Coordinates of N, CA and C in Angstrom, one line a residue:
X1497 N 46.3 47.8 57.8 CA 46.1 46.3 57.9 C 46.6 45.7 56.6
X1498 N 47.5 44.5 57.0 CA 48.0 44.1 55.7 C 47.4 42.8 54.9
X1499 N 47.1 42.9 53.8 CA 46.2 41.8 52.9 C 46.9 40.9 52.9
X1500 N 46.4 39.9 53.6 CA 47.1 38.1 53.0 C 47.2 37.8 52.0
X1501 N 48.3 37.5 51.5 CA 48.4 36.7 50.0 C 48.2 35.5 50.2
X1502 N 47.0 34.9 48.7 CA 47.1 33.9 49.0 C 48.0 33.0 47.9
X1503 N 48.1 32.0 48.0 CA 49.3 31.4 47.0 C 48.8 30.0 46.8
X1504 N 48.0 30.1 45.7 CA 47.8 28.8 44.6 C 48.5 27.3 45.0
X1505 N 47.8 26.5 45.3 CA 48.7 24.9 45.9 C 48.6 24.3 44.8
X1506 N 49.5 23.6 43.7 CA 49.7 23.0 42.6 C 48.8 21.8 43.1
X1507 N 48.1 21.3 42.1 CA 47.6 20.0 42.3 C 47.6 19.4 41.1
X1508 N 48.2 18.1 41.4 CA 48.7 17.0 39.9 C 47.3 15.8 39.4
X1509 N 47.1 15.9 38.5 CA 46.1 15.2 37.9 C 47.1 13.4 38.1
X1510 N 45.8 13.1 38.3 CA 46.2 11.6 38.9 C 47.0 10.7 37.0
X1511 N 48.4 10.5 37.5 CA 49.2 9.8 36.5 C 48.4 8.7 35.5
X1512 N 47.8 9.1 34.3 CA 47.4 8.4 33.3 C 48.2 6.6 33.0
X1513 N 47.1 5.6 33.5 CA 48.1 4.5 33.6 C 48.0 4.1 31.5
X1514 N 49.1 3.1 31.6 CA 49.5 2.6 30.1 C 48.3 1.5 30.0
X1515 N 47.7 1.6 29.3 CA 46.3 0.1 29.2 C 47.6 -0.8 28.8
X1516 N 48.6 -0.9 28.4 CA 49.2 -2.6 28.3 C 50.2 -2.5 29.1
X1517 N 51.3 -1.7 30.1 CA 51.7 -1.8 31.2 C 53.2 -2.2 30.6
X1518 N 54.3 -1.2 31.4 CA 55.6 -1.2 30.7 C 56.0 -2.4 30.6
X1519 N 56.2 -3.4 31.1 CA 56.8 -5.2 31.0 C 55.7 -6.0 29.8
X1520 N 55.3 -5.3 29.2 CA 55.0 -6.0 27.8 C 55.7 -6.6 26.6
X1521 N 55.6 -8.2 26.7 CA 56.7 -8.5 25.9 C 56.3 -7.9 24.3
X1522 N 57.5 -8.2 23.8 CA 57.4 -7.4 21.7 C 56.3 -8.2 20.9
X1523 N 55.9 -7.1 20.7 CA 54.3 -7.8 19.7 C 55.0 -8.3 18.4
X1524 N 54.5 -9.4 17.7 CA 54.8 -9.8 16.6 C 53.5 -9.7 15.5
X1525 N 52.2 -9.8 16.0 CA 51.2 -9.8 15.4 C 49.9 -9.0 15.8
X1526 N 49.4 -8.5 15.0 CA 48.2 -7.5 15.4 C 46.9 -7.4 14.4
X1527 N 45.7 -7.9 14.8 CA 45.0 -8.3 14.3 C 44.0 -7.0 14.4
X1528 N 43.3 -6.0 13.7 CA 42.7 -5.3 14.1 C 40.8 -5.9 13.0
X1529 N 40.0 -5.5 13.7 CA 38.8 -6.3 13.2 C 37.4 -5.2 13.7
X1530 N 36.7 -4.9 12.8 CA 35.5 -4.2 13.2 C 34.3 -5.3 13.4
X1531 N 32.9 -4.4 14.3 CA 32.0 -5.3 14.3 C 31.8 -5.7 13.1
X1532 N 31.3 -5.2 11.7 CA 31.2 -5.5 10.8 C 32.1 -7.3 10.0
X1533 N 33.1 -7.1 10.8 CA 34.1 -8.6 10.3 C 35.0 -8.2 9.4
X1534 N 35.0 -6.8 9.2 CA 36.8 -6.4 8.1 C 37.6 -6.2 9.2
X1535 N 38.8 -7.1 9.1 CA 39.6 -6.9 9.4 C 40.9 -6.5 8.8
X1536 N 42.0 -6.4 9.7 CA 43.4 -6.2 8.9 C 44.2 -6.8 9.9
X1537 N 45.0 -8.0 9.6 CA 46.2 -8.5 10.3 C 47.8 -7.9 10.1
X1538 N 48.8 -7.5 11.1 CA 49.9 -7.5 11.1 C 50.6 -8.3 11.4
X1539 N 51.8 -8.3 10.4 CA 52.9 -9.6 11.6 C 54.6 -9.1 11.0
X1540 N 55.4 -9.4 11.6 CA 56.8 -9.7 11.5 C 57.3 -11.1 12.2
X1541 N 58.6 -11.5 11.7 CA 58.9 -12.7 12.6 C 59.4 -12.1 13.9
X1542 N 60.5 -11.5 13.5 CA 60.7 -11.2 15.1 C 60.8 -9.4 15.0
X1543 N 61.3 -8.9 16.5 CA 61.1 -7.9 17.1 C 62.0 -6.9 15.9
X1544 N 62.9 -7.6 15.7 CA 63.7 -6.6 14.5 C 63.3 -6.5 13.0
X1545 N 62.5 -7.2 13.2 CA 62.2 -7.1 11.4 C 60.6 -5.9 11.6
X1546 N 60.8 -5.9 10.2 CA 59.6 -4.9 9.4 C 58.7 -5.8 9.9
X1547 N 57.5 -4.3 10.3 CA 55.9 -5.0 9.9 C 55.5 -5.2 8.5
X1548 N 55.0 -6.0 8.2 CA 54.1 -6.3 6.7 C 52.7 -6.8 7.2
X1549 N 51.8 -6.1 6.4 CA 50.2 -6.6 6.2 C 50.8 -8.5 6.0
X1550 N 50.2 -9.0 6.8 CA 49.8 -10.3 7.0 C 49.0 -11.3 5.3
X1551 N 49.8 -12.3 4.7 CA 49.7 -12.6 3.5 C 50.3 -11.4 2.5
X1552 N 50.9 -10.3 2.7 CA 51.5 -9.3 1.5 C 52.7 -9.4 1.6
X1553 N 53.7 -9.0 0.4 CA 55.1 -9.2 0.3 C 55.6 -7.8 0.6
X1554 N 56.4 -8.3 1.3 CA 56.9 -7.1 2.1 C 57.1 -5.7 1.3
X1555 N 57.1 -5.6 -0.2 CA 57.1 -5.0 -1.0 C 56.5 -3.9 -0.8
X1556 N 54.8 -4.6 -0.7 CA 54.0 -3.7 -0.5 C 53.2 -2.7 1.1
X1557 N 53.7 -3.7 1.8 CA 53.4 -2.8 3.0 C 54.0 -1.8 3.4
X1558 N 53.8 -0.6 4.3 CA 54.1 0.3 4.6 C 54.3 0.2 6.0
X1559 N 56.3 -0.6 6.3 CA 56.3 -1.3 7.7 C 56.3 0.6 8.5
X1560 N 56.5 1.6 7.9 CA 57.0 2.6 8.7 C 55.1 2.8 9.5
X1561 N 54.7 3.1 9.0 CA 53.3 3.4 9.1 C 52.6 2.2 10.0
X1562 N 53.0 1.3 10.1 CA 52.4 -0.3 10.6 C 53.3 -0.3 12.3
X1563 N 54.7 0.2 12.3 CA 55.5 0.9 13.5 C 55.1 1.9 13.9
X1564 N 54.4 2.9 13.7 CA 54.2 3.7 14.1 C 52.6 3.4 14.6
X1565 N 51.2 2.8 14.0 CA 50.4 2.1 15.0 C 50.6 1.9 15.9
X1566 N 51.7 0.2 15.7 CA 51.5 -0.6 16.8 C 52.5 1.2 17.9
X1567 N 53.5 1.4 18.0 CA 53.7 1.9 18.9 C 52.6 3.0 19.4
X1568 N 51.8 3.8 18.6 CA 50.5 4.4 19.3 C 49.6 3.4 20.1
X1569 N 49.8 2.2 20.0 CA 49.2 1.3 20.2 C 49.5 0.8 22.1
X1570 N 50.7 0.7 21.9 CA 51.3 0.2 23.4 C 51.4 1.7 24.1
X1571 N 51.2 2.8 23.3 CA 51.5 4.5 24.3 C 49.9 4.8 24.8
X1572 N 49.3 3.7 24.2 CA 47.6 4.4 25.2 C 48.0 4.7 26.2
X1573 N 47.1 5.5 26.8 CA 47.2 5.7 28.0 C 45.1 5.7 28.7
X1574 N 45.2 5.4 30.1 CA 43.8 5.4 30.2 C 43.1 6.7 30.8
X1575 N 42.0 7.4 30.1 CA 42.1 8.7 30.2 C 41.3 8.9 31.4
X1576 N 40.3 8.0 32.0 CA 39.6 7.8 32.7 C 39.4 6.5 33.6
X1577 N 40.3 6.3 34.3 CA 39.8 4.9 35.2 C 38.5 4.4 36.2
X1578 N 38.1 3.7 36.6 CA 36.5 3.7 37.2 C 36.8 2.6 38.6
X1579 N 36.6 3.5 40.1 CA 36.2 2.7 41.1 C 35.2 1.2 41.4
X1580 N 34.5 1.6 40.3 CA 33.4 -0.1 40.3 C 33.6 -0.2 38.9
X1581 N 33.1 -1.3 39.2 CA 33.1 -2.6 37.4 C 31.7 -2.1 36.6
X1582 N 32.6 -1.8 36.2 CA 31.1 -1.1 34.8 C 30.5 -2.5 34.1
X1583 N 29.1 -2.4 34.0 CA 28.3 -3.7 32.9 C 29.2 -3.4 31.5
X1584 N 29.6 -5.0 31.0 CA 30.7 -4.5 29.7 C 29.3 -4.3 29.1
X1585 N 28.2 -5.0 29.3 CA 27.0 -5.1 28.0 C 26.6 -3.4 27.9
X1586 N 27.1 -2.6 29.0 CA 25.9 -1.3 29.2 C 27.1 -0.5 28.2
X1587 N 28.8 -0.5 28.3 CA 29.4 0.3 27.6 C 29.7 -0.1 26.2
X1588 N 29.5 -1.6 25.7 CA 29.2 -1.5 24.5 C 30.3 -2.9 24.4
X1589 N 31.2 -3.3 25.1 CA 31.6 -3.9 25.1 C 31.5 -5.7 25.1
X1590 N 30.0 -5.7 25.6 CA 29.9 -7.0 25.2 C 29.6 -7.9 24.0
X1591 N 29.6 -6.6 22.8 CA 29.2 -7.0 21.4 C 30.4 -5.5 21.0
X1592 N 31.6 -5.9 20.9 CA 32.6 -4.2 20.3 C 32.5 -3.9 19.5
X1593 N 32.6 -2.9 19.1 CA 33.0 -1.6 18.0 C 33.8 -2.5 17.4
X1594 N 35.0 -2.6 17.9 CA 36.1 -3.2 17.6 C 36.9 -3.6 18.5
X1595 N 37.8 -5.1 18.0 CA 38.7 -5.9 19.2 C 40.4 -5.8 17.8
X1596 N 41.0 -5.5 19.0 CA 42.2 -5.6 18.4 C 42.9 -6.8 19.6
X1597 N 43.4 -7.8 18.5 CA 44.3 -8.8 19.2 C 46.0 -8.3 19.0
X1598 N 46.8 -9.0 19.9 CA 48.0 -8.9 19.8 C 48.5 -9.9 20.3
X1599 N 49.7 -10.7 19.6 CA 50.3 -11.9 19.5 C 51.9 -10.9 20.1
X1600 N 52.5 -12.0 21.4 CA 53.5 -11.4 21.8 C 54.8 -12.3 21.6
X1601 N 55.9 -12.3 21.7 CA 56.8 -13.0 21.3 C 56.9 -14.4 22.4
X1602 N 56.1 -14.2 23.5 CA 56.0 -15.6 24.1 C 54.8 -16.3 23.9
X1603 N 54.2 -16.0 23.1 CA 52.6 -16.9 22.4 C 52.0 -16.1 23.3
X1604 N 52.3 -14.8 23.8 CA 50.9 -14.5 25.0 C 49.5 -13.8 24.0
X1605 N 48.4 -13.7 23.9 CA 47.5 -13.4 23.1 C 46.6 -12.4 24.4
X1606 N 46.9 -10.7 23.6 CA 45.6 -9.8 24.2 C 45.0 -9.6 23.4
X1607 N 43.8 -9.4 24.0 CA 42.9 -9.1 23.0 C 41.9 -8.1 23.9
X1608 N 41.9 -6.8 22.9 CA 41.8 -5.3 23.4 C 40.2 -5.5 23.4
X1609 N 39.5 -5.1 23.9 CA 38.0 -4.8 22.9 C 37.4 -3.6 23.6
X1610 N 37.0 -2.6 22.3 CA 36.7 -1.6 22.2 C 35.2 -1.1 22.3
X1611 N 34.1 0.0 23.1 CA 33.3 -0.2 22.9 C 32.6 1.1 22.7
X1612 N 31.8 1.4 23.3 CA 30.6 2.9 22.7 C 31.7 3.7 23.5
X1613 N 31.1 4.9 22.3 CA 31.9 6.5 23.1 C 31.2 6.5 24.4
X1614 N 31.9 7.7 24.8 CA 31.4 8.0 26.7 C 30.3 8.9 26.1
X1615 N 29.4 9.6 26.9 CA 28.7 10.4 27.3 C 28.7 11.9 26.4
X1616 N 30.0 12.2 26.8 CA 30.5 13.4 26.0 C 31.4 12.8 24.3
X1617 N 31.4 11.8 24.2 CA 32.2 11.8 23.1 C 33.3 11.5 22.7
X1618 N 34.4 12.0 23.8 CA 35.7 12.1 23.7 C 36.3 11.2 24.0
X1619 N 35.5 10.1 24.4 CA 36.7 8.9 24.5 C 36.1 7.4 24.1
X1620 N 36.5 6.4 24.3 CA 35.9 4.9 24.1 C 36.3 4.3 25.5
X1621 N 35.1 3.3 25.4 CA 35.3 2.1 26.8 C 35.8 1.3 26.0
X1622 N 37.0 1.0 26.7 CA 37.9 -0.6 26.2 C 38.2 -1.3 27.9
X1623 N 38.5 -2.7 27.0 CA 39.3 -3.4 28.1 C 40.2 -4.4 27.4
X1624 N 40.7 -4.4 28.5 CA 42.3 -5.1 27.7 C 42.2 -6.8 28.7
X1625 N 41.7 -7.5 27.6 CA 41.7 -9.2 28.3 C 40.5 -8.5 29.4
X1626 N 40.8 -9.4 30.5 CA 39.9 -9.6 32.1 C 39.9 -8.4 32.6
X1627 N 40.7 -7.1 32.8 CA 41.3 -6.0 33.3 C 40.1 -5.4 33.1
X1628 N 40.1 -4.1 34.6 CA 39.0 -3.2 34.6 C 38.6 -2.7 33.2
X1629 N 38.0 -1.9 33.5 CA 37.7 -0.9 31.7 C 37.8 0.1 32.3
X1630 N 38.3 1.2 31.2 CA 38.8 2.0 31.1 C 38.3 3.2 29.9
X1631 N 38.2 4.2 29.8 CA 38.2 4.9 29.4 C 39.6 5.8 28.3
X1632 N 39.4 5.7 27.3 CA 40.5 6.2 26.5 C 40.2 7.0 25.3
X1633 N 41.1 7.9 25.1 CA 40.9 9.2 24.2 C 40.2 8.8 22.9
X1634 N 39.3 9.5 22.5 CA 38.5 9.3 21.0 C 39.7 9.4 19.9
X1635 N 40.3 10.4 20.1 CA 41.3 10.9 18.8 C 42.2 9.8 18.6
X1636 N 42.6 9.3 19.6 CA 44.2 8.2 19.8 C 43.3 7.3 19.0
X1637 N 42.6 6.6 19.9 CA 41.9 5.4 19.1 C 41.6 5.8 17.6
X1638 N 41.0 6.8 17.5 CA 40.9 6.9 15.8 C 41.7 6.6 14.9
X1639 N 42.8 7.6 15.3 CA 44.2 7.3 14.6 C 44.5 6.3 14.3
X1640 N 44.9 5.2 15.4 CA 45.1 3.6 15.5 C 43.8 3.1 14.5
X1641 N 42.7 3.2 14.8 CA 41.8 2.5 13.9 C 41.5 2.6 12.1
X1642 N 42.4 4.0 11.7 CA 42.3 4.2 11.3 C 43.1 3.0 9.7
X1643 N 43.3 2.2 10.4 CA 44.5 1.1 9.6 C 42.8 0.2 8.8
X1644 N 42.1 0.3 9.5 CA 40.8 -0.6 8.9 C 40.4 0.3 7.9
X1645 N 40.6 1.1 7.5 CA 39.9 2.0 6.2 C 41.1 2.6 5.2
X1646 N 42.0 2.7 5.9 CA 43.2 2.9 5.4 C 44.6 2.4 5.3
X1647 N 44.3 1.1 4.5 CA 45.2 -0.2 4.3 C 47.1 0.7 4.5
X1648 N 48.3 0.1 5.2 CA 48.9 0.7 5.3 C 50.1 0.4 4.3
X1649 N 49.7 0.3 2.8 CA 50.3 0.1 1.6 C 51.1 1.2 1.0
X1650 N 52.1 0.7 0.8 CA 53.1 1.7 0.2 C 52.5 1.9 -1.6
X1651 N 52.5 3.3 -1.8 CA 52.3 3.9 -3.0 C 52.8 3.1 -4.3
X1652 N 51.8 2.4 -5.4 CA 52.2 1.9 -6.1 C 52.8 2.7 -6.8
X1653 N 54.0 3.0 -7.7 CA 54.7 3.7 -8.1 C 54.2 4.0 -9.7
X1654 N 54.0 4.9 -10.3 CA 53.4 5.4 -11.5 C 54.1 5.4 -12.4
X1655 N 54.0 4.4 -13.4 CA 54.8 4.2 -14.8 C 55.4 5.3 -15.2
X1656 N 56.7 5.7 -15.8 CA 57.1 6.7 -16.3 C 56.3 6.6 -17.8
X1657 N 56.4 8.0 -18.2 CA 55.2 8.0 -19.3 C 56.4 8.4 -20.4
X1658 N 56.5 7.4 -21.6 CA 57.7 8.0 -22.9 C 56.1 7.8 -23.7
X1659 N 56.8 9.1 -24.8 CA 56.0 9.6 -26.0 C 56.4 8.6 -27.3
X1660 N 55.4 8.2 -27.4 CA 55.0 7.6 -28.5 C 54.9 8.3 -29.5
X1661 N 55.8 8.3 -31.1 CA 55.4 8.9 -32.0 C 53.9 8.9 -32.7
X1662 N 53.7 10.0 -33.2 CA 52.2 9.5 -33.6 C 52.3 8.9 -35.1
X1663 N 51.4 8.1 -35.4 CA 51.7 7.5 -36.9 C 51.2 8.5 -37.7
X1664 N 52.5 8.4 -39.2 CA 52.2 9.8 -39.9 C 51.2 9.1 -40.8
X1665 N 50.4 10.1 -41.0 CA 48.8 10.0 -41.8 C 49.6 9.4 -43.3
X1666 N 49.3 8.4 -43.8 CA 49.6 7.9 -45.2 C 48.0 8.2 -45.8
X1667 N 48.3 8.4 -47.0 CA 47.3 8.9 -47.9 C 46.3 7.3 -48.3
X1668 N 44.9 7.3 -48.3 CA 44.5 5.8 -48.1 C 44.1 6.1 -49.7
X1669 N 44.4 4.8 -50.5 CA 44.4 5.1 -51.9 C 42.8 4.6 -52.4
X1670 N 41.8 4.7 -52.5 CA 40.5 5.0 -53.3 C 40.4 4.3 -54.1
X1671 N 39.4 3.5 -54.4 CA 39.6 2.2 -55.6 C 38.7 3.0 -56.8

């Protein structure tokens, strides 16, 4: 009698949607803000220029670090989406963690808001404007949040240090 093989049927995890959705026009400004009230604003004039911390001379910002946010920023993806409308007040959302705004090159204004971890930890309830809520990875968000505790300022550069002769001891004369 011969044994049936049986043979494994691939099954694909349902496609992770983008919480800001590919036809997003180019952010120019990005306001990130904890419940506490510290915030950190970004901006550039337009799509080609450097990010700079909002009120700093371009000097001092760290646009590479500020591009690479906002782009972790628009790559969320939602890790968990939900059949019914969750109470924003029950996931944390009605008073956030944190709301990150974003100013787009046609005055459009989102504004993200972030709320309590899930259950297990691994992710945050956000919603993006009126849009369902969603679930999204703890680590990603950290990363991104991480611009509120860690200003994204380029290294003030360390004086070069020249030696100073030492003054030669003169004899002090004794009255």
């Amino acid at each position: 009698k011969q044994e049936e093989e049986q043979v494994a049927t691939p099954t694909s995890a349902p496609a992770q949607l983008l919480i800001y959705g590919q036809g997003m026009p180019g952010m120019l400004w990005i306001q990130f803000t904890d419940a506490a009230g510290n915030q950190v604003a970004v901006e550039r004039a337009t799509v080609d220029d450097a990010w700079m911390i909002a009120g700093e001379s371009g000097g001092t910002s760290d646009s590479t670090r500020i591009s690479s946010v906002a782009g972790q920023l628009l790559a969320i993806r939602a890790a968990r989406t939900f059949d019914t409308d969750l109470g924003v007040g029950e996931v944390g959302l009605g008073n956030p963690a944190f709301t990150i705004t974003i100013r787009t090159t046609t005055g459009e204004e989102i504004v993200t808001r972030i709320g309590n971890l899930n259950a297990v930890g691994s992710g945050y309830y956000l919603q993006v404007d009126n849009e369902p809520v969603v679930i999204v990875a703890k680590l990603v968000m950290d990363e991104i949040l991480r611009i509120l505790t860690e200003l994204p300022l380029l290294p003030t550069p360390t004086p070069e240090f020249t030696e100073a002769p030492l003054p030669v001891d003169e004899p002090t004369p004794t009255p």
